[in-house]
Coordinates of C-alpha atoms in Angstrom, one line a residue:
X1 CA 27.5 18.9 -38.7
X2 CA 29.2 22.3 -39.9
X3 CA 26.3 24.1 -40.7
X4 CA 24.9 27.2 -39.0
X5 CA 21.6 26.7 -37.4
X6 CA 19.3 29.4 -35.6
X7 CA 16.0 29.6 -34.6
X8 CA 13.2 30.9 -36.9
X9 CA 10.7 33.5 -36.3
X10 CA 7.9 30.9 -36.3
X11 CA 6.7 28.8 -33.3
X12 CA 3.6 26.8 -33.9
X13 CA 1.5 25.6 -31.2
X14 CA -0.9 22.6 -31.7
X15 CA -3.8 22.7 -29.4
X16 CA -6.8 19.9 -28.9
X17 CA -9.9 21.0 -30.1
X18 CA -11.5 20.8 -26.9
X19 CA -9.0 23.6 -25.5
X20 CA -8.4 25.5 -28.5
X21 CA -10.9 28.6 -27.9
X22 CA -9.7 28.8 -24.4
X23 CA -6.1 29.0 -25.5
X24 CA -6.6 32.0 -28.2
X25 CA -8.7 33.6 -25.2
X26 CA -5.9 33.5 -23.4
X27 CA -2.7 34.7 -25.8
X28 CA -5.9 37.4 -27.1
X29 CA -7.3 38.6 -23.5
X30 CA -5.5 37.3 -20.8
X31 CA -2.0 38.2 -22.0
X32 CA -3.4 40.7 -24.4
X33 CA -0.7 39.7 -27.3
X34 CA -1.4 41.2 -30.6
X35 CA -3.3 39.1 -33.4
X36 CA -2.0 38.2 -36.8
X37 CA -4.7 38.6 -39.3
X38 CA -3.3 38.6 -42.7
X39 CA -3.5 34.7 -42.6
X40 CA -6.8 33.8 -42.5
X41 CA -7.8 31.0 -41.0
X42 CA -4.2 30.5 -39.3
X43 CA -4.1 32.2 -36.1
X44 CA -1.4 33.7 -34.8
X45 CA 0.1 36.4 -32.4
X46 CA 2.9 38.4 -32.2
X47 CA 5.3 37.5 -29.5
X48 CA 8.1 39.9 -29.1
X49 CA 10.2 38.9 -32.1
X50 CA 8.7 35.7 -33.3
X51 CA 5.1 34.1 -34.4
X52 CA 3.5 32.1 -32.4
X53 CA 0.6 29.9 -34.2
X54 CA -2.1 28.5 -32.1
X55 CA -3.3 25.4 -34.4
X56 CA -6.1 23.1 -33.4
X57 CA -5.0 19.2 -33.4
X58 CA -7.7 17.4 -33.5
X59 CA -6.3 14.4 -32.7
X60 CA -3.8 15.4 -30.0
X61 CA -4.9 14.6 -27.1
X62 CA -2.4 17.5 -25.1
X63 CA -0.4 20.2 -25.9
X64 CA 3.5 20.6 -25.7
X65 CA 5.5 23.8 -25.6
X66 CA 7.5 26.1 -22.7
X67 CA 7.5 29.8 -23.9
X68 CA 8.8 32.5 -22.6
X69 CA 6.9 35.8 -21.9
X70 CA 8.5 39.5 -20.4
X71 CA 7.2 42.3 -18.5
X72 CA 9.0 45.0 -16.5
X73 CA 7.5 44.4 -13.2
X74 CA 7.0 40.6 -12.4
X75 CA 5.2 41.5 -9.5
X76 CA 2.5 43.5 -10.4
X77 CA 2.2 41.0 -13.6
X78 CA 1.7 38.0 -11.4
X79 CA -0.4 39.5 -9.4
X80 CA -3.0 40.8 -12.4
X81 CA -2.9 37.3 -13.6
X82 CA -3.7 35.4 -10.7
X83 CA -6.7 37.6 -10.2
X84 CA -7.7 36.4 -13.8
X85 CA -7.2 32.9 -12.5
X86 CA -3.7 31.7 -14.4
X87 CA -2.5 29.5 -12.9
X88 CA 1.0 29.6 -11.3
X89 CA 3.8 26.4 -11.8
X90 CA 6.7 27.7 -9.8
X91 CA 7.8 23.6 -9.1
X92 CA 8.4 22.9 -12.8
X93 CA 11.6 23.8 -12.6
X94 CA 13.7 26.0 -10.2
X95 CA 15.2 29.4 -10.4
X96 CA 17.7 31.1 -8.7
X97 CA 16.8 32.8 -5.5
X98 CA 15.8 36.2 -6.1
X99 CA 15.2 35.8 -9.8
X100 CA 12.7 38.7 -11.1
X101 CA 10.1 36.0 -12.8
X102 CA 8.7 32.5 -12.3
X103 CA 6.5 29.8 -14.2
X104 CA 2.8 30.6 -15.0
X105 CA 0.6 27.8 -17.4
X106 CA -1.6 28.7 -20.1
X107 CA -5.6 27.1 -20.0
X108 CA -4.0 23.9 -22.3
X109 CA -1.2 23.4 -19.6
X110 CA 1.9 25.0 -21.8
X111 CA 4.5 26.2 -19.6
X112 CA 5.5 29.7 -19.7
X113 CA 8.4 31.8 -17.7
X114 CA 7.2 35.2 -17.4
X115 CA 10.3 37.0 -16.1
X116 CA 11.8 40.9 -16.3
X117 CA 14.4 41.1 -19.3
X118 CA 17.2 41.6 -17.2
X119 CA 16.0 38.7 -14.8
X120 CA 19.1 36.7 -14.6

């Protein structure tokens, strides 16, 4: 294939019904992203450069999809959101030793890295 492919600015997130209000609690509150509201009834939020587009799936059963969030202190971050009770996933997948950032899971079990930008 010769053509040039990149990613888009769009990344949609389809969430069961019975763990969709929990989910836009958490990108709304939790994380405290800002809301797209200019779509009505699509939800959405803005996540750094891209859209992300919570969607409830009626019929899925689970949700599927590893993001990836910054902050400029890990620590402190991880700290605030284990007092809100996110929960941390650090054994999903490893990371180098003394890597500024780990793996925290949304209330619909989607996988995030929340690292430092200049983590690596």
């Amino acid at each position: 294939m010769t053509a040039e492919i990149t990613g888009g600015i769009d990344i949609a997130l389809k969430v069961p019904t019975h763990q969709y209000q929990q989910t836009l609690d958490f990108y709304r509150n939790t994380i405290g992203l800002e809301e797209i509201t200019d779509k009505a009834p699509a939800t959405g939020f803005i996540l750094g450069p891209n859209r992300l587009w919570i969607d409830e799936a009626p019929t899925m059963s689970q949700a599927e999809l590893w993001l990836e969030l910054f902050t400029p202190d890990f620590t402190a971050t991880a700290e605030q959101l284990a007092q809100q009770g996110v929960t941390r996933c650090d054994s999903v997948e490893p990371l180098p030793e003394g890597f500024k950032g780990g793996w925290i899971m949304s209330p619909c079990n989607i996988v995030h890295m929340l690292r430092e930008p200049e983590a690596w």
